[in-house]
PDB file of C-alpha atoms in Angstrom:
ATOM      1  CA  LEU A   1     -46.355   1.727 -13.145  1.00  0.00           C
ATOM      2  CA  VAL A   2     -49.426   3.409 -11.666  1.00  0.00           C
ATOM      3  CA  SER A   3     -51.786   1.931 -14.260  1.00  0.00           C
ATOM      4  CA  SER A   4     -50.264  -1.541 -14.468  1.00  0.00           C
ATOM      5  CA  LYS A   5     -49.386  -2.032 -10.785  1.00  0.00           C
ATOM      6  CA  PRO A   6     -51.855   0.093  -8.782  1.00  0.00           C
ATOM      7  CA  GLN A   7     -51.172  -2.003  -5.701  1.00  0.00           C
ATOM      8  CA  TYR A   8     -47.576  -0.704  -5.707  1.00  0.00           C
ATOM      9  CA  ALA A   9     -47.891   2.939  -6.746  1.00  0.00           C
ATOM     10  CA  CYS A  10     -50.168   5.922  -7.153  1.00  0.00           C
ATOM     11  CA  PHE A  11     -49.740   9.560  -8.063  1.00  0.00           C
ATOM     12  CA  ALA A  12     -49.093  12.017  -5.224  1.00  0.00           C
ATOM     13  CA  GLU A  13     -49.929  15.700  -5.150  1.00  0.00           C
ATOM     14  CA  SER A  14     -46.836  16.561  -3.111  1.00  0.00           C
ATOM     15  CA  GLU A  15     -43.246  15.348  -3.479  1.00  0.00           C
ATOM     16  CA  GLU A  16     -42.755  15.395   0.280  1.00  0.00           C
ATOM     17  CA  LYS A  17     -43.890  11.798   0.802  1.00  0.00           C
ATOM     18  CA  ALA A  18     -43.663  10.638  -2.783  1.00  0.00           C
ATOM     19  CA  LEU A  19     -41.059   8.582  -4.604  1.00  0.00           C
ATOM     20  CA  LEU A  20     -39.464  10.834  -7.216  1.00  0.00           C
ATOM     21  CA  VAL A  21     -38.623   9.207 -10.556  1.00  0.00           C
ATOM     22  CA  LEU A  22     -35.835  10.770 -12.641  1.00  0.00           C
ATOM     23  CA  PRO A  23     -34.784   9.714 -16.153  1.00  0.00           C
ATOM     24  CA  ASP A  24     -31.160  10.562 -15.373  1.00  0.00           C
ATOM     25  CA  PHE A  25     -29.049  11.237 -12.289  1.00  0.00           C
ATOM     26  CA  GLN A  26     -26.904  14.340 -11.870  1.00  0.00           C
ATOM     27  CA  GLN A  27     -24.860  14.741  -8.694  1.00  0.00           C
ATOM     28  CA  GLU A  28     -25.847  18.364  -8.020  1.00  0.00           C
ATOM     29  CA  GLU A  29     -29.547  17.693  -8.540  1.00  0.00           C
ATOM     30  CA  LEU A  30     -29.476  14.565  -6.375  1.00  0.00           C
ATOM     31  CA  ALA A  31     -27.586  16.390  -3.629  1.00  0.00           C
ATOM     32  CA  ALA A  32     -30.270  19.078  -3.538  1.00  0.00           C
ATOM     33  CA  LEU A  33     -33.063  16.493  -3.367  1.00  0.00           C
ATOM     34  CA  GLU A  34     -31.306  14.515  -0.633  1.00  0.00           C
ATOM     35  CA  LYS A  35     -30.838  17.713   1.347  1.00  0.00           C
ATOM     36  CA  ARG A  36     -34.617  18.113   1.237  1.00  0.00           C
ATOM     37  CA  LYS A  37     -34.909  14.466   2.333  1.00  0.00           C
ATOM     38  CA  ARG A  38     -36.582  13.330  -0.872  1.00  0.00           C
ATOM     39  CA  ARG A  39     -36.636   9.689  -1.986  1.00  0.00           C
ATOM     40  CA  VAL A  40     -35.414   9.227  -5.540  1.00  0.00           C
ATOM     41  CA  VAL A  41     -35.211   6.338  -8.006  1.00  0.00           C
ATOM     42  CA  GLY A  42     -34.224   6.200 -11.654  1.00  0.00           C
ATOM     43  CA  LEU A  43     -36.570   5.462 -14.495  1.00  0.00           C
ATOM     44  CA  PRO A  44     -34.559   2.332 -15.500  1.00  0.00           C
ATOM     45  CA  PHE A  45     -35.240   0.815 -12.069  1.00  0.00           C
ATOM     46  CA  VAL A  46     -38.980   1.520 -12.403  1.00  0.00           C
ATOM     47  CA  LEU A  47     -39.016  -0.231 -15.772  1.00  0.00           C
ATOM     48  CA  ARG A  48     -37.116  -3.178 -14.301  1.00  0.00           C
ATOM     49  CA  PHE A  49     -39.520  -3.264 -11.355  1.00  0.00           C
ATOM     50  CA  LEU A  50     -42.484  -3.594 -13.738  1.00  0.00           C
ATOM     51  CA  GLN A  51     -40.959  -6.844 -14.961  1.00  0.00           C
ATOM     52  CA  ASP A  52     -40.021  -8.144 -11.510  1.00  0.00           C
ATOM     53  CA  PRO A  53     -41.727  -6.578  -8.449  1.00  0.00           C
ATOM     54  CA  GLY A  54     -39.570  -8.777  -6.222  1.00  0.00           C
ATOM     55  CA  LEU A  55     -36.618  -6.487  -6.913  1.00  0.00           C
ATOM     56  CA  LEU A  56     -37.999  -4.049  -4.360  1.00  0.00           C
ATOM     57  CA  SER A  57     -36.665  -6.233  -1.548  1.00  0.00           C
ATOM     58  CA  LYS A  58     -33.153  -6.030  -3.005  1.00  0.00           C
ATOM     59  CA  VAL A  59     -32.868  -2.261  -2.847  1.00  0.00           C
ATOM     60  CA  PRO A  60     -30.122  -1.487  -0.285  1.00  0.00           C
ATOM     61  CA  ALA A  61     -30.663   2.287  -0.075  1.00  0.00           C
ATOM     62  CA  LEU A  62     -31.955   5.355  -1.885  1.00  0.00           C
ATOM     63  CA  PRO A  63     -31.339   7.210  -4.125  1.00  0.00           C
ATOM     64  CA  LEU A  64     -31.143   4.310  -6.599  1.00  0.00           C
ATOM     65  CA  TYR A  65     -30.812   4.759 -10.345  1.00  0.00           C
ATOM     66  CA  ASP A  66     -30.933   1.042 -11.167  1.00  0.00           C
ATOM     67  CA  LEU A  67     -29.784  -2.295  -9.804  1.00  0.00           C
ATOM     68  CA  ILE A  68     -26.674  -2.392 -11.985  1.00  0.00           C
ATOM     69  CA  TYR A  69     -24.269  -3.761  -9.387  1.00  0.00           C
ATOM     70  CA  ARG A  70     -26.104  -6.890  -8.248  1.00  0.00           C
ATOM     71  CA  CYS A  71     -23.182  -8.770  -6.627  1.00  0.00           C
ATOM     72  CA  PRO A  72     -23.975 -10.078  -3.140  1.00  0.00           C
ATOM     73  CA  GLY A  73     -20.835  -8.688  -1.484  1.00  0.00           C
ATOM     74  CA  ALA A  74     -20.246  -5.141  -0.249  1.00  0.00           C
ATOM     75  CA  LEU A  75     -17.830  -2.493  -1.480  1.00  0.00           C
ATOM     76  CA  CYS A  76     -15.306  -0.940   0.884  1.00  0.00           C
ATOM     77  CA  PHE A  77     -13.443   2.330   0.239  1.00  0.00           C
ATOM     78  CA  SER A  78      -9.959   3.390   1.307  1.00  0.00           C
ATOM     79  CA  ALA A  79      -7.076   5.811   0.668  1.00  0.00           C
ATOM     80  CA  MET A  80      -8.909   8.458  -1.337  1.00  0.00           C
ATOM     81  CA  GLU A  81      -9.235  12.208  -1.344  1.00  0.00           C
ATOM     82  CA  PRO A  82     -12.536  13.307   0.297  1.00  0.00           C
ATOM     83  CA  TRP A  83     -14.109  14.340  -3.029  1.00  0.00           C
ATOM     84  CA  GLN A  84     -13.061  11.052  -4.618  1.00  0.00           C
ATOM     85  CA  ARG A  85     -14.499   8.993  -1.783  1.00  0.00           C
ATOM     86  CA  THR A  86     -17.793  10.923  -1.953  1.00  0.00           C
ATOM     87  CA  ARG A  87     -18.009  10.402  -5.706  1.00  0.00           C
ATOM     88  CA  SER A  88     -17.232   6.673  -5.476  1.00  0.00           C
ATOM     89  CA  GLN A  89     -19.684   6.026  -2.653  1.00  0.00           C
ATOM     90  CA  THR A  90     -22.362   8.017  -4.479  1.00  0.00           C
ATOM     91  CA  LEU A  91     -21.943   5.996  -7.675  1.00  0.00           C
ATOM     92  CA  ALA A  92     -21.997   2.750  -5.705  1.00  0.00           C
ATOM     93  CA  LYS A  93     -25.273   3.731  -4.047  1.00  0.00           C
ATOM     94  CA  TRP A  94     -26.858   4.839  -7.335  1.00  0.00           C
ATOM     95  CA  MET A  95     -26.028   1.434  -8.860  1.00  0.00           C
ATOM     96  CA  GLY A  96     -27.431  -0.614  -5.984  1.00  0.00           C
ATOM     97  CA  ALA A  97     -24.166  -1.693  -4.335  1.00  0.00           C
ATOM     98  CA  ARG A  98     -23.899  -2.175  -0.595  1.00  0.00           C
ATOM     99  CA  CYS A  99     -21.174  -0.130   1.109  1.00  0.00           C
ATOM    100  CA  ALA A 100     -19.208  -1.287   4.149  1.00  0.00           C
ATOM    101  CA  GLN A 101     -16.948   0.628   6.531  1.00  0.00           C
ATOM    102  CA  ASP A 102     -14.407  -2.171   7.014  1.00  0.00           C
ATOM    103  CA  VAL A 103     -12.945  -5.022   5.015  1.00  0.00           C
ATOM    104  CA  ALA A 104     -14.653  -8.200   6.206  1.00  0.00           C
ATOM    105  CA  SER A 105     -15.691 -11.646   5.020  1.00  0.00           C
ATOM    106  CA  GLY A 106     -18.627 -10.201   3.062  1.00  0.00           C
ATOM    107  CA  THR A 107     -16.544  -7.641   1.168  1.00  0.00           C
ATOM    108  CA  GLU A 108     -16.585  -8.089  -2.603  1.00  0.00           C
ATOM    109  CA  LEU A 109     -14.090  -5.384  -3.619  1.00  0.00           C
ATOM    110  CA  LEU A 110     -11.869  -2.761  -2.039  1.00  0.00           C
ATOM    111  CA  VAL A 111     -11.923   0.502  -3.986  1.00  0.00           C
ATOM    112  CA  ALA A 112      -8.735   2.489  -3.354  1.00  0.00           C
ATOM    113  CA  ALA A 113      -6.713   5.210  -5.053  1.00  0.00           C
ATOM    114  CA  ARG A 114      -3.363   4.126  -3.601  1.00  0.00           C
ATOM    115  CA  VAL A 115      -1.655   1.317  -1.731  1.00  0.00           C
ATOM    116  CA  SER A 116      -0.666   1.207   1.933  1.00  0.00           C
ATOM    117  CA  ILE A 117       2.113  -0.758   3.636  1.00  0.00           C
ATOM    118  CA  HIS A 118       0.816  -0.134   7.156  1.00  0.00           C
ATOM    119  CA  PRO A 119      -0.170  -3.423   8.835  1.00  0.00           C
ATOM    120  CA  ASP A 120      -3.571  -2.154  10.047  1.00  0.00           C
ATOM    121  CA  SER A 121      -4.646  -0.659   6.718  1.00  0.00           C
ATOM    122  CA  LYS A 122      -7.674  -1.807   4.737  1.00  0.00           C
ATOM    123  CA  TYR A 123      -5.320  -2.473   1.828  1.00  0.00           C
ATOM    124  CA  GLN A 124      -3.287  -5.024   3.802  1.00  0.00           C
ATOM    125  CA  GLU A 125      -6.472  -6.586   5.191  1.00  0.00           C
ATOM    126  CA  ALA A 126      -7.809  -6.990   1.657  1.00  0.00           C
ATOM    127  CA  LEU A 127      -4.553  -8.649   0.569  1.00  0.00           C
ATOM    128  CA  ALA A 128      -4.736 -11.043   3.504  1.00  0.00           C
ATOM    129  CA  ARG A 129      -8.317 -11.983   2.583  1.00  0.00           C
ATOM    130  CA  ARG A 130      -7.510 -12.184  -1.149  1.00  0.00           C
ATOM    131  CA  ILE A 131     -10.122  -9.539  -1.939  1.00  0.00           C
ATOM    132  CA  PRO A 132      -9.608  -7.791  -5.317  1.00  0.00           C
ATOM    133  CA  ILE A 133      -8.475  -4.160  -5.058  1.00  0.00           C
ATOM    134  CA  VAL A 134      -9.621  -1.803  -7.797  1.00  0.00           C
ATOM    135  CA  LYS A 135      -9.208   1.849  -8.710  1.00  0.00           C
ATOM    136  CA  PRO A 136     -12.136   4.308  -8.523  1.00  0.00           C
ATOM    137  CA  SER A 137     -12.155   4.159 -12.329  1.00  0.00           C
ATOM    138  CA  TYR A 138     -13.918   0.789 -12.017  1.00  0.00           C
ATOM    139  CA  LEU A 139     -17.070   2.415 -10.631  1.00  0.00           C
ATOM    140  CA  GLU A 140     -16.858   5.199 -13.214  1.00  0.00           C
ATOM    141  CA  ALA A 141     -16.700   2.589 -15.994  1.00  0.00           C
ATOM    142  CA  VAL A 142     -19.669   0.655 -14.604  1.00  0.00           C
ATOM    143  CA  TRP A 143     -21.700   3.863 -14.310  1.00  0.00           C
ATOM    144  CA  GLU A 144     -20.801   4.996 -17.818  1.00  0.00           C
ATOM    145  CA  THR A 145     -21.692   1.669 -19.467  1.00  0.00           C
ATOM    146  CA  LYS A 146     -24.560   0.890 -17.066  1.00  0.00           C
ATOM    147  CA  ARG A 147     -23.307  -2.691 -16.747  1.00  0.00           C
ATOM    148  CA  LEU A 148     -20.578  -4.603 -14.936  1.00  0.00           C
ATOM    149  CA  VAL A 149     -17.137  -4.411 -16.555  1.00  0.00           C
ATOM    150  CA  ASP A 150     -13.997  -6.521 -16.279  1.00  0.00           C
ATOM    151  CA  VAL A 151     -12.388  -5.996 -12.856  1.00  0.00           C
ATOM    152  CA  GLN A 152      -8.972  -6.951 -14.253  1.00  0.00           C
ATOM    153  CA  LEU A 153      -8.874  -3.780 -16.340  1.00  0.00           C
ATOM    154  CA  HIS A 154      -9.094  -1.616 -13.213  1.00  0.00           C
ATOM    155  CA  HIS A 155      -6.838  -3.405 -10.736  1.00  0.00           C
ATOM    156  CA  LEU A 156      -4.859  -1.037  -8.529  1.00  0.00           C
ATOM    157  CA  LEU A 157      -1.196  -0.881  -9.584  1.00  0.00           C
ATOM    158  CA  PRO A 158       1.196  -2.674  -7.160  1.00  0.00           C
ATOM    159  CA  LEU A 159       2.832   0.531  -5.855  1.00  0.00           C
ATOM    160  CA  ALA A 160       0.143   3.078  -6.747  1.00  0.00           C
ATOM    161  CA  GLY A 161       0.766   6.404  -5.019  1.00  0.00           C
ATOM    162  CA  LEU A 162       3.574   5.109  -2.775  1.00  0.00           C
ATOM    163  CA  ALA A 163       6.282   7.759  -2.230  1.00  0.00           C
ATOM    164  CA  ILE A 164       9.716   6.085  -2.433  1.00  0.00           C
ATOM    165  CA  CYS A 165      13.243   7.387  -1.866  1.00  0.00           C
ATOM    166  CA  PHE A 166      16.350   5.417  -2.860  1.00  0.00           C
ATOM    167  CA  ASP A 167      19.626   5.580  -0.954  1.00  0.00           C
ATOM    168  CA  ALA A 168      22.635   6.355  -3.154  1.00  0.00           C
ATOM    169  CA  ASP A 169      23.882   2.755  -3.046  1.00  0.00           C
ATOM    170  CA  CYS A 170      20.527   1.512  -4.332  1.00  0.00           C
ATOM    171  CA  CYS A 171      20.239   3.953  -7.236  1.00  0.00           C
ATOM    172  CA  GLY A 172      23.067   2.808  -9.448  1.00  0.00           C
ATOM    173  CA  ASP A 173      24.477   5.206 -12.011  1.00  0.00           C
ATOM    174  CA  SER A 174      22.834   8.602 -11.662  1.00  0.00           C
ATOM    175  CA  GLN A 175      22.838   8.905 -15.466  1.00  0.00           C
ATOM    176  CA  GLY A 176      20.734   5.780 -15.898  1.00  0.00           C
ATOM    177  CA  PRO A 177      18.062   4.653 -13.372  1.00  0.00           C
ATOM    178  CA  THR A 178      18.198   1.020 -12.302  1.00  0.00           C
ATOM    179  CA  THR A 179      15.656  -1.624 -13.212  1.00  0.00           C
ATOM    180  CA  LEU A 180      14.225  -1.404  -9.691  1.00  0.00           C
ATOM    181  CA  LYS A 181      13.633   2.303 -10.002  1.00  0.00           C
ATOM    182  CA  ASP A 182      12.044   1.878 -13.415  1.00  0.00           C
ATOM    183  CA  GLY A 183       9.889  -0.935 -12.071  1.00  0.00           C
ATOM    184  CA  ALA A 184       8.690   1.178  -9.156  1.00  0.00           C
ATOM    185  CA  VAL A 185       7.654   4.040 -11.429  1.00  0.00           C
ATOM    186  CA  ALA A 186       6.004   1.708 -13.959  1.00  0.00           C
ATOM    187  CA  THR A 187       3.830   0.190 -11.228  1.00  0.00           C
ATOM    188  CA  GLY A 188       2.595   3.475  -9.792  1.00  0.00           C
ATOM    189  CA  GLY A 189       5.361   4.385  -7.343  1.00  0.00           C
ATOM    190  CA  GLN A 190       6.516   7.994  -6.996  1.00  0.00           C
ATOM    191  CA  ILE A 191      10.246   8.742  -6.643  1.00  0.00           C
ATOM    192  CA  VAL A 192      10.508  11.625  -4.171  1.00  0.00           C
ATOM    193  CA  PRO A 193      13.138  13.373  -2.017  1.00  0.00           C
ATOM    194  CA  PHE A 194      13.979  11.803   1.337  1.00  0.00           C
ATOM    195  CA  ASP A 195      11.887  14.203   3.429  1.00  0.00           C
ATOM    196  CA  LYS A 196       8.723  13.356   1.457  1.00  0.00           C
ATOM    197  CA  ALA A 197       9.173   9.585   1.304  1.00  0.00           C
ATOM    198  CA  GLU A 198       6.889   7.030   2.917  1.00  0.00           C
ATOM    199  CA  VAL A 199       9.426   4.261   2.425  1.00  0.00           C
ATOM    200  CA  VAL A 200      13.198   4.583   2.050  1.00  0.00           C
ATOM    201  CA  ILE A 201      15.158   1.882   0.197  1.00  0.00           C
ATOM    202  CA  VAL A 202      18.583   1.176   1.761  1.00  0.00           C
ATOM    203  CA  ALA A 203      21.048  -1.703   1.485  1.00  0.00           C
ATOM    204  CA  ASP A 204      21.578  -2.308   5.221  1.00  0.00           C
ATOM    205  CA  THR A 205      21.260  -0.784   8.678  1.00  0.00           C
ATOM    206  CA  SER A 206      24.705   0.846   8.554  1.00  0.00           C
ATOM    207  CA  ARG A 207      23.526   3.477   6.079  1.00  0.00           C
ATOM    208  CA  SER A 208      23.109   6.972   7.522  1.00  0.00           C
ATOM    209  CA  LEU A 209      19.820   7.305   5.633  1.00  0.00           C
ATOM    210  CA  TYR A 210      18.498   4.252   7.493  1.00  0.00           C
ATOM    211  CA  LYS A 211      19.174   5.836  10.875  1.00  0.00           C
ATOM    212  CA  GLU A 212      17.732   9.192   9.832  1.00  0.00           C
ATOM    213  CA  ALA A 213      14.591   7.569   8.438  1.00  0.00           C
ATOM    214  CA  ARG A 214      14.049   5.610  11.650  1.00  0.00           C
ATOM    215  CA  LYS A 215      14.335   8.823  13.658  1.00  0.00           C
ATOM    216  CA  ARG A 216      11.693  10.460  11.466  1.00  0.00           C
ATOM    217  CA  GLY A 217       9.356   7.480  11.736  1.00  0.00           C
ATOM    218  CA  GLN A 218       9.610   6.582   8.054  1.00  0.00           C
ATOM    219  CA  GLN A 219       9.335   3.026   6.786  1.00  0.00           C
ATOM    220  CA  VAL A 220      12.672   1.544   5.666  1.00  0.00           C
ATOM    221  CA  ALA A 221      13.080  -1.443   3.352  1.00  0.00           C
ATOM    222  CA  PRO A 222      15.857  -3.225   1.448  1.00  0.00           C
ATOM    223  CA  PRO A 223      15.886  -3.653  -2.354  1.00  0.00           C
ATOM    224  CA  LYS A 224      14.701  -7.224  -1.782  1.00  0.00           C
ATOM    225  CA  TRP A 225      11.348  -5.897  -0.499  1.00  0.00           C
ATOM    226  CA  LEU A 226      10.833  -3.873  -3.665  1.00  0.00           C
ATOM    227  CA  GLU A 227      11.812  -6.838  -5.841  1.00  0.00           C
ATOM    228  CA  ARG A 228       9.252  -9.018  -4.052  1.00  0.00           C
ATOM    229  CA  CYS A 229       6.512  -6.384  -4.445  1.00  0.00           C
ATOM    230  CA  LEU A 230       7.163  -6.168  -8.176  1.00  0.00           C
ATOM    231  CA  GLN A 231       7.275  -9.944  -8.448  1.00  0.00           C
ATOM    232  CA  ILE A 232       3.924 -10.697  -6.812  1.00  0.00           C
ATOM    233  CA  ARG A 233       2.254  -7.447  -7.967  1.00  0.00           C
ATOM    234  CA  CYS A 234       1.210  -5.899  -4.649  1.00  0.00           C
ATOM    235  CA  ALA A 235       2.677  -3.721  -1.863  1.00  0.00           C
ATOM    236  CA  LEU A 236       3.745  -6.038   0.956  1.00  0.00           C
ATOM    237  CA  GLN A 237       4.328  -5.227   4.600  1.00  0.00           C
ATOM    238  CA  ILE A 238       7.992  -4.757   5.540  1.00  0.00           C
ATOM    239  CA  SER A 239       8.510  -7.635   7.947  1.00  0.00           C
ATOM    240  CA  GLY A 240      10.492 -10.827   8.474  1.00  0.00           C
ATOM    241  CA  ASP A 241      13.028 -11.501   5.752  1.00  0.00           C
ATOM    242  CA  LEU A 242      11.909  -8.306   3.997  1.00  0.00           C
ATOM    243  CA  GLU A 243      13.335  -6.066   6.763  1.00  0.00           C
ATOM    244  CA  VAL A 244      16.565  -4.136   6.259  1.00  0.00           C
ATOM    245  CA  PRO A 245      19.470  -6.517   7.093  1.00  0.00           C
ATOM    246  CA  GLN A 246      22.496  -5.857   9.251  1.00  0.00           C
ATOM    247  CA  PRO A 247      25.742  -5.043   7.387  1.00  0.00           C
ATOM    248  CA  GLY A 248      27.292  -8.180   5.968  1.00  0.00           C
ATOM    249  CA  ALA A 249      24.265 -10.295   6.713  1.00  0.00           C
ATOM    250  CA  VAL A 250      23.409 -13.033   4.292  1.00  0.00           C
ATOM    251  CA  SER A 251      20.472 -12.293   2.005  1.00  0.00           C
ATOM    252  CA  GLY A 252      17.190 -12.570   3.848  1.00  0.00           C
ATOM    253  CA  SER A 253      18.624 -11.872   7.319  1.00  0.00           C
ATOM    254  CA  SER A 254      16.707  -9.227   9.240  1.00  0.00           C
ATOM    255  CA  PRO A 255      18.029  -7.656  12.467  1.00  0.00           C
ATOM    256  CA  ALA A 256      15.771  -9.982  14.438  1.00  0.00           C
ATOM    257  CA  SER A 257      16.980 -13.110  12.667  1.00  0.00           C
ATOM    258  CA  MET A 258      20.613 -12.019  13.043  1.00  0.00           C
ATOM    259  CA  GLU A 259      20.327 -12.281  16.821  1.00  0.00           C
ATOM    260  CA  SER A 260      19.040 -15.829  16.638  1.00  0.00           C
ATOM    261  CA  ASN A 261      21.992 -16.854  14.400  1.00  0.00           C
ATOM    262  CA  CYS A 262      24.823 -15.604  16.640  1.00  0.00           C
ATOM    263  CA  THR A 263      27.665 -17.995  17.525  1.00  0.00           C
ATOM    264  CA  THR A 264      30.663 -17.962  19.918  1.00  0.00           C
ATOM    265  CA  MET A 265      33.393 -19.239  17.590  1.00  0.00           C
ATOM    266  CA  LEU A 266      35.422 -15.999  18.067  1.00  0.00           C
ATOM    267  CA  GLU A 267      34.546 -15.291  21.677  1.00  0.00           C
ATOM    268  CA  ARG A 268      38.225 -15.030  22.773  1.00  0.00           C
ATOM    269  CA  CYS A 269      39.249 -12.754  19.908  1.00  0.00           C
ATOM    270  CA  VAL A 270      39.677  -8.967  19.837  1.00  0.00           C
ATOM    271  CA  LEU A 271      39.729  -7.571  16.311  1.00  0.00           C
ATOM    272  CA  CYS A 272      41.209  -4.215  15.372  1.00  0.00           C
ATOM    273  CA  LEU A 273      39.148  -2.629  12.575  1.00  0.00           C
ATOM    274  CA  LEU A 274      40.967   0.697  12.349  1.00  0.00           C
ATOM    275  CA  TYR A 275      42.582   0.006   8.977  1.00  0.00           C
ATOM    276  CA  LEU A 276      39.398  -0.969   7.161  1.00  0.00           C
ATOM    277  CA  GLU A 277      37.443   1.463   5.030  1.00  0.00           C
ATOM    278  CA  ALA A 278      34.327   2.861   6.704  1.00  0.00           C
ATOM    279  CA  GLY A 279      31.854   0.779   4.688  1.00  0.00           C
ATOM    280  CA  SER A 280      33.627  -2.556   5.135  1.00  0.00           C
ATOM    281  CA  ARG A 281      34.346  -1.692   8.782  1.00  0.00           C
ATOM    282  CA  GLU A 282      30.624  -1.718   9.587  1.00  0.00           C
ATOM    283  CA  ALA A 283      30.179  -5.062   7.867  1.00  0.00           C
ATOM    284  CA  ALA A 284      33.198  -6.533   9.658  1.00  0.00           C
ATOM    285  CA  ARG A 285      31.927  -5.301  13.033  1.00  0.00           C
ATOM    286  CA  ALA A 286      28.540  -6.932  12.421  1.00  0.00           C
ATOM    287  CA  TRP A 287      30.135 -10.262  11.477  1.00  0.00           C
ATOM    288  CA  ALA A 288      32.536 -10.098  14.417  1.00  0.00           C
ATOM    289  CA  TRP A 289      29.809  -9.455  16.951  1.00  0.00           C
ATOM    290  CA  ARG A 290      27.705 -12.179  15.385  1.00  0.00           C
ATOM    291  CA  CYS A 291      30.556 -14.624  16.014  1.00  0.00           C
ATOM    292  CA  GLY A 292      31.151 -13.467  19.601  1.00  0.00           C
ATOM    293  CA  ALA A 293      34.316 -11.406  19.017  1.00  0.00           C
ATOM    294  CA  TRP A 294      35.217  -8.033  20.525  1.00  0.00           C
ATOM    295  CA  THR A 295      36.213  -5.147  18.252  1.00  0.00           C
ATOM    296  CA  THR A 296      38.255  -2.013  18.750  1.00  0.00           C
ATOM    297  CA  LEU A 297      39.513   1.016  16.837  1.00  0.00           C
ATOM    298  CA  ASP A 298      42.393   1.593  19.249  1.00  0.00           C
ATOM    299  CA  PRO A 299      45.590   0.172  17.654  1.00  0.00           C
ATOM    300  CA  LEU A 300      47.421   0.266  21.004  1.00  0.00           C
ATOM    301  CA  ASP A 301      44.893  -1.926  22.804  1.00  0.00           C
ATOM    302  CA  PRO A 302      47.014  -4.760  24.299  1.00  0.00           C
ATOM    303  CA  ALA A 303      44.088  -7.198  24.064  1.00  0.00           C
ATOM    304  CA  ILE A 304      44.098  -7.194  20.248  1.00  0.00           C
ATOM    305  CA  THR A 305      44.479 -10.698  18.790  1.00  0.00           C
ATOM    306  CA  HIS A 306      43.837  -9.912  15.100  1.00  0.00           C
ATOM    307  CA  VAL A 307      44.143  -6.854  12.843  1.00  0.00           C
ATOM    308  CA  LEU A 308      42.000  -6.666   9.698  1.00  0.00           C
ATOM    309  CA  PHE A 309      43.011  -4.936   6.467  1.00  0.00           C
ATOM    310  CA  ASN A 310      41.346  -4.313   3.151  1.00  0.00           C
ATOM    311  CA  VAL A 311      42.896  -6.282   0.302  1.00  0.00           C
ATOM    312  CA  LEU A 312      45.745  -4.129  -1.026  1.00  0.00           C
ATOM    313  CA  LEU A 313      48.081  -5.570  -3.629  1.00  0.00           C
ATOM    314  CA  ASP A 314      51.695  -4.280  -3.664  1.00  0.00           C
ATOM    315  CA  ALA A 315      50.920  -1.514  -1.195  1.00  0.00           C
ATOM    316  CA  ALA A 316      52.516  -0.720   2.144  1.00  0.00           C
ATOM    317  CA  VAL A 317      50.220  -0.217   5.127  1.00  0.00           C
ATOM    318  CA  VAL A 318      51.261   2.091   7.946  1.00  0.00           C
ATOM    319  CA  VAL A 319      50.225   0.711  11.315  1.00  0.00           C
ATOM    320  CA  SER A 320      50.675   1.612  14.960  1.00  0.00           C
ATOM    321  CA  VAL A 321      51.849  -0.898  17.567  1.00  0.00           C
ATOM    322  CA  PRO A 322      52.491  -0.684  21.312  1.00  0.00           C
ATOM    323  CA  THR A 323      56.080   0.464  22.043  1.00  0.00           C
ATOM    324  CA  ASP A 324      56.663  -2.424  24.450  1.00  0.00           C
ATOM    325  CA  LYS A 325      56.073  -5.072  21.759  1.00  0.00           C
TER     326      LYS A 325
END
């Protein structure tokens, strides 16, 4: 470089103001040089520069091993352990990639170790902008081969790292996990106890696990949400028709949509639900309220117009009635 392009370079007696050229990059060595505020480039970049001096204007930052990642967009990083983030950002810088703090219109890829279902997360922003989301292994592969590799081979799994707990009604036979459970594990989800879960899968809002999860600030979703995530291959936000429905609600009805679908066809009725089983009682109450009816568990309430029973064939049902009837 010095002999062929003297207008660009010359030898220096001290490394303090010089550009250090290394044949290979090692993280410990580079960290020591950066700590001493030294400017470092790789030998491959110097050789490339000899062929095209205009590349100097495309260097985003130092240290730079070579301009391997020459895509115009920036890389953004999210949901990693501190050491993993440092490693990924270091590799990106060595290969000439631009790094950005936030997902924006100029972002080329989001590099993440796990998914996030929080609305304000970088993961959800990347999904909204249709920006590919890759694992840190993508940068490792590019660094190892010293060339761009197929992004598809390093796509982040749909439920990568997401801690999920299933309510008993959503688990099926304890001796054989359901297809949903298998699907969650196969796509990176982690089946954990309730107290360690980020999202709890329940059938409807009547479940005790739903109420406990809401108290603890955990995300709660119905099986339909998990099915949709597996179908479209990404972790969706829990909103709209993917919220946990009220008991007895038709498929796709969230608590918010239930309110908008209320009617008054039973507004003059008082239904006694005492003789229903606990599970069906909650569903019946939800349907009754949705239709404008009143409900009671007091069999002696004189306002009762209807009494509901579970279907029992050839079985006597003991009931209580007011003595003046």
